[in-house]
Amino acid sequence: LILVRHGESTWNANSTFTGWADVDLSDRGEREVEHAARLLLEAGYVVDVAYTSRLRRAIRSCWILLRGLGKVYSPVFKSWRLNERHYGALTGLSKPGLALELGEAAVQAFRHGLEDLPPPMPADGSHAYDDRGDRKYADLGTVPATESLSDTMARALPLWDSKIKPDLLAGRNVMVVAHGNSLRGLVKHIDGISDDEITSVSIPNGIPLVYKFE
């Protein structure tokens, strides 16, 4: 099992709350993922199937990785369950700017607290990055208005149980290209990390994490 957080996005670069906003990779982010592909290729890893989110920074990272590995023909499944945490009304706001307004402790709680919920997207659709009605989520009954870290990690587990784990049990090498918080959900489950400990775990951009199972 190979876990890779997408390369740096344009909003990672300027410390903006991104969540479900569909921003692209920065130039540095593309280079990070190209480097990750070289690391995996040099180590001799082969990918049989890939999973990614429905956000372009992860999808493009997955493309770059598969191209670098010479495996562009491998099946790729895109699931909203691997999307980044939904930051609600904070989406598009500057993290440093919000820290000055609300205090560093409040912003860190929104970012790392297990159950802390950011303010939800306004119900009237007035937010510039409101994704309700976006066709990429037409199969969802309801698009979340906000999510805690716990919510984000929990929603990744049904995909693990129904798709990823069966692929591994069938002897396939699986690559998951996703986001910091959804990947934390998988890492927490696989490694048995406690609720208290997972809040201090970070997943770096573009650095492959490899699990080998018997």
GROMACS .gro file of C-alpha atoms in nm:
model
  214
    1LEU     CA    1   0.000   0.000   0.000
    2ILE     CA    2   0.150   0.332  -0.111
    3LEU     CA    3   0.003   0.650   0.038
    4VAL     CA    4   0.093   0.985  -0.120
    5ARG     CA    5  -0.037   1.327  -0.027
    6HIS     CA    6  -0.075   1.546  -0.335
    7GLY     CA    7   0.200   1.791  -0.422
    8GLU     CA    8   0.187   2.148  -0.295
    9SER     CA    9  -0.119   2.333  -0.427
   10THR     CA   10  -0.138   2.699  -0.515
   11TRP     CA   11  -0.329   2.757  -0.190
   12ASN     CA   12  -0.086   2.551   0.020
   13ALA     CA   13   0.178   2.792  -0.106
   14ASN     CA   14   0.002   3.098   0.033
   15SER     CA   15  -0.144   2.937   0.351
   16THR     CA   16  -0.510   2.946   0.252
   17PHE     CA   17  -0.782   2.717   0.391
   18THR     CA   18  -0.849   2.494   0.091
   19GLY     CA   19  -1.071   2.199   0.181
   20TRP     CA   20  -1.300   2.114  -0.112
   21ALA     CA   21  -1.200   2.419  -0.319
   22ASP     CA   22  -1.071   2.270  -0.643
   23VAL     CA   23  -0.736   2.444  -0.681
   24ASP     CA   24  -0.446   2.313  -0.888
   25LEU     CA   25  -0.088   2.213  -0.812
   26SER     CA   26   0.178   2.481  -0.790
   27ASP     CA   27   0.495   2.444  -0.999
   28ARG     CA   28   0.671   2.326  -0.686
   29GLY     CA   29   0.391   2.075  -0.626
   30GLU     CA   30   0.440   1.923  -0.970
   31ARG     CA   31   0.812   1.885  -0.902
   32GLU     CA   32   0.740   1.723  -0.563
   33VAL     CA   33   0.522   1.458  -0.725
   34GLU     CA   34   0.768   1.397  -1.009
   35HIS     CA   35   1.034   1.338  -0.741
   36ALA     CA   36   0.801   1.099  -0.557
   37ALA     CA   37   0.755   0.901  -0.879
   38ARG     CA   38   1.132   0.874  -0.921
   39LEU     CA   39   1.171   0.749  -0.564
   40LEU     CA   40   0.911   0.478  -0.617
   41LEU     CA   41   1.053   0.381  -0.956
   42GLU     CA   42   1.409   0.356  -0.820
   43ALA     CA   43   1.284   0.141  -0.532
   44GLY     CA   44   1.117  -0.096  -0.778
   45TYR     CA   45   0.754  -0.045  -0.674
   46VAL     CA   46   0.481  -0.143  -0.919
   47VAL     CA   47   0.124  -0.006  -0.892
   48ASP     CA   48  -0.168  -0.226  -0.996
   49VAL     CA   49  -0.455   0.003  -0.903
   50ALA     CA   50  -0.485   0.363  -0.777
   51TYR     CA   51  -0.738   0.556  -0.572
   52THR     CA   52  -0.766   0.932  -0.551
   53SER     CA   53  -1.013   1.205  -0.457
   54ARG     CA   54  -1.232   1.416  -0.683
   55LEU     CA   55  -1.012   1.722  -0.644
   56ARG     CA   56  -0.776   1.815  -0.924
   57ARG     CA   57  -0.466   1.861  -0.710
   58ALA     CA   58  -0.488   1.493  -0.611
   59ILE     CA   59  -0.602   1.373  -0.954
   60ARG     CA   60  -0.314   1.549  -1.129
   61SER     CA   61  -0.070   1.416  -0.869
   62CYS     CA   62  -0.199   1.066  -0.942
   63TRP     CA   63  -0.153   1.119  -1.318
   64ILE     CA   64   0.205   1.242  -1.269
   65LEU     CA   65   0.290   0.947  -1.045
   66LEU     CA   66   0.148   0.688  -1.283
   67ARG     CA   67   0.321   0.852  -1.579
   68GLY     CA   68   0.652   0.848  -1.393
   69LEU     CA   69   0.603   0.482  -1.306
   70GLY     CA   70   0.510   0.389  -1.664
   71LYS     CA   71   0.168   0.272  -1.542
   72VAL     CA   72  -0.070   0.519  -1.706
   73TYR     CA   73  -0.297   0.229  -1.806
   74SER     CA   74  -0.361   0.126  -1.444
   75PRO     CA   75  -0.721   0.170  -1.327
   76VAL     CA   76  -0.785   0.482  -1.118
   77PHE     CA   77  -1.090   0.520  -0.895
   78LYS     CA   78  -1.196   0.869  -0.783
   79SER     CA   79  -1.390   0.889  -0.458
   80TRP     CA   80  -1.523   1.186  -0.263
   81ARG     CA   81  -1.440   0.986   0.050
   82LEU     CA   82  -1.074   1.073  -0.010
   83ASN     CA   83  -1.143   1.447  -0.045
   84GLU     CA   84  -0.973   1.685   0.194
   85ARG     CA   85  -1.159   1.793   0.506
   86HIS     CA   86  -1.437   2.042   0.429
   87TYR     CA   87  -1.346   2.369   0.598
   88GLY     CA   88  -1.690   2.525   0.559
   89ALA     CA   89  -1.702   2.903   0.567
   90LEU     CA   90  -1.325   2.918   0.628
   91THR     CA   91  -1.261   2.798   0.270
   92GLY     CA   92  -1.059   3.058   0.082
   93LEU     CA   93  -0.953   3.250   0.395
   94SER     CA   94  -0.593   3.320   0.488
   95LYS     CA   95  -0.468   3.113   0.783
   96PRO     CA   96  -0.228   3.383   0.909
   97GLY     CA   97  -0.497   3.649   0.862
   98LEU     CA   98  -0.753   3.448   1.055
   99ALA     CA   99  -0.497   3.385   1.332
  100LEU     CA  100  -0.458   3.761   1.373
  101GLU     CA  101  -0.837   3.803   1.387
  102LEU     CA  102  -0.939   3.508   1.607
  103GLY     CA  103  -0.611   3.413   1.773
  104GLU     CA  104  -0.363   3.137   1.697
  105ALA     CA  105  -0.529   2.891   1.938
  106ALA     CA  106  -0.864   2.911   1.760
  107VAL     CA  107  -0.710   2.853   1.417
  108GLN     CA  108  -0.501   2.561   1.543
  109ALA     CA  109  -0.815   2.407   1.693
  110PHE     CA  110  -0.991   2.433   1.355
  111ARG     CA  111  -0.689   2.275   1.185
  112HIS     CA  112  -0.588   2.004   1.432
  113GLY     CA  113  -0.866   1.954   1.687
  114LEU     CA  114  -1.037   1.617   1.650
  115GLU     CA  115  -1.397   1.732   1.696
  116ASP     CA  116  -1.371   2.108   1.629
  117LEU     CA  117  -1.607   2.216   1.351
  118PRO     CA  118  -1.527   2.523   1.138
  119PRO     CA  119  -1.825   2.755   1.077
  120PRO     CA  120  -2.048   2.593   0.811
  121MET     CA  121  -2.099   2.718   0.457
  122PRO     CA  122  -2.388   2.969   0.454
  123ALA     CA  123  -2.713   2.797   0.358
  124ASP     CA  124  -2.804   3.076   0.114
  125GLY     CA  125  -2.526   2.984  -0.130
  126SER     CA  126  -2.355   3.322  -0.091
  127HIS     CA  127  -2.007   3.182  -0.027
  128ALA     CA  128  -1.773   3.209  -0.326
  129TYR     CA  129  -1.657   2.847  -0.282
  130ASP     CA  130  -1.990   2.681  -0.204
  131ASP     CA  131  -1.973   2.340  -0.376
  132ARG     CA  132  -2.334   2.236  -0.328
  133GLY     CA  133  -2.472   2.181  -0.675
  134ASP     CA  134  -2.130   2.096  -0.820
  135ARG     CA  135  -2.183   1.818  -1.076
  136LYS     CA  136  -1.881   1.622  -0.951
  137TYR     CA  137  -2.084   1.549  -0.637
  138ALA     CA  138  -2.417   1.472  -0.808
  139ASP     CA  139  -2.414   1.119  -0.662
  140LEU     CA  140  -2.395   1.245  -0.303
  141GLY     CA  141  -2.724   1.290  -0.126
  142THR     CA  142  -2.589   1.589   0.067
  143VAL     CA  143  -2.261   1.777   0.032
  144PRO     CA  144  -2.122   1.856   0.379
  145ALA     CA  145  -2.134   2.218   0.491
  146THR     CA  146  -1.838   2.166   0.726
  147GLU     CA  147  -1.642   1.876   0.876
  148SER     CA  148  -1.436   1.798   1.181
  149LEU     CA  149  -1.113   1.602   1.154
  150SER     CA  150  -1.300   1.307   1.303
  151ASP     CA  151  -1.570   1.330   1.033
  152THR     CA  152  -1.307   1.335   0.759
  153MET     CA  153  -1.117   1.036   0.888
  154ALA     CA  154  -1.435   0.835   0.948
  155ARG     CA  155  -1.568   0.884   0.593
  156ALA     CA  156  -1.251   0.737   0.441
  157LEU     CA  157  -1.297   0.402   0.618
  158PRO     CA  158  -1.587   0.264   0.409
  159LEU     CA  159  -1.366   0.297   0.100
  160TRP     CA  160  -1.089   0.111   0.282
  161ASP     CA  161  -1.326  -0.170   0.381
  162SER     CA  162  -1.510  -0.204   0.049
  163LYS     CA  163  -1.233  -0.141  -0.207
  164ILE     CA  164  -0.876  -0.085  -0.088
  165LYS     CA  165  -0.847  -0.370   0.162
  166PRO     CA  166  -1.001  -0.627  -0.080
  167ASP     CA  167  -0.750  -0.518  -0.347
  168LEU     CA  168  -0.465  -0.572  -0.102
  169LEU     CA  169  -0.602  -0.911   0.002
  170ALA     CA  170  -0.617  -1.007  -0.366
  171GLY     CA  171  -0.242  -0.944  -0.389
  172ARG     CA  172  -0.258  -0.611  -0.571
  173ASN     CA  173  -0.024  -0.319  -0.503
  174VAL     CA  174  -0.247  -0.020  -0.427
  175MET     CA  175  -0.157   0.350  -0.445
  176VAL     CA  176  -0.377   0.607  -0.273
  177VAL     CA  177  -0.316   0.969  -0.374
  178ALA     CA  178  -0.519   1.196  -0.152
  179HIS     CA  179  -0.503   1.471   0.110
  180GLY     CA  180  -0.348   1.522   0.450
  181ASN     CA  181  -0.661   1.464   0.658
  182SER     CA  182  -0.819   1.179   0.461
  183LEU     CA  183  -0.484   0.999   0.459
  184ARG     CA  184  -0.458   1.053   0.834
  185GLY     CA  185  -0.781   0.854   0.863
  186LEU     CA  186  -0.624   0.558   0.684
  187VAL     CA  187  -0.299   0.582   0.882
  188LYS     CA  188  -0.492   0.601   1.210
  189HIS     CA  189  -0.685   0.287   1.122
  190ILE     CA  190  -0.390   0.084   0.991
  191ASP     CA  191  -0.149   0.175   1.271
  192GLY     CA  192  -0.406   0.178   1.550
  193ILE     CA  193  -0.320   0.536   1.649
  194SER     CA  194  -0.525   0.683   1.934
  195ASP     CA  195  -0.753   0.987   1.905
  196ASP     CA  196  -0.511   1.193   2.112
  197GLU     CA  197  -0.204   1.095   1.911
  198ILE     CA  198  -0.354   1.142   1.563
  199THR     CA  199  -0.395   1.518   1.614
  200SER     CA  200  -0.015   1.553   1.614
  201VAL     CA  201   0.040   1.335   1.304
  202SER     CA  202   0.113   1.521   0.980
  203ILE     CA  203   0.133   1.379   0.628
  204PRO     CA  204   0.394   1.564   0.416
  205ASN     CA  205   0.327   1.669   0.056
  206GLY     CA  206   0.470   1.437  -0.208
  207ILE     CA  207   0.651   1.190   0.021
  208PRO     CA  208   0.540   0.829  -0.037
  209LEU     CA  209   0.447   0.626   0.271
  210VAL     CA  210   0.474   0.253   0.200
  211TYR     CA  211   0.307  -0.026   0.398
  212LYS     CA  212   0.403  -0.389   0.332
  213PHE     CA  213   0.152  -0.654   0.443
  214GLU     CA  214   0.191  -1.028   0.485
   0.00000   0.00000   0.00000
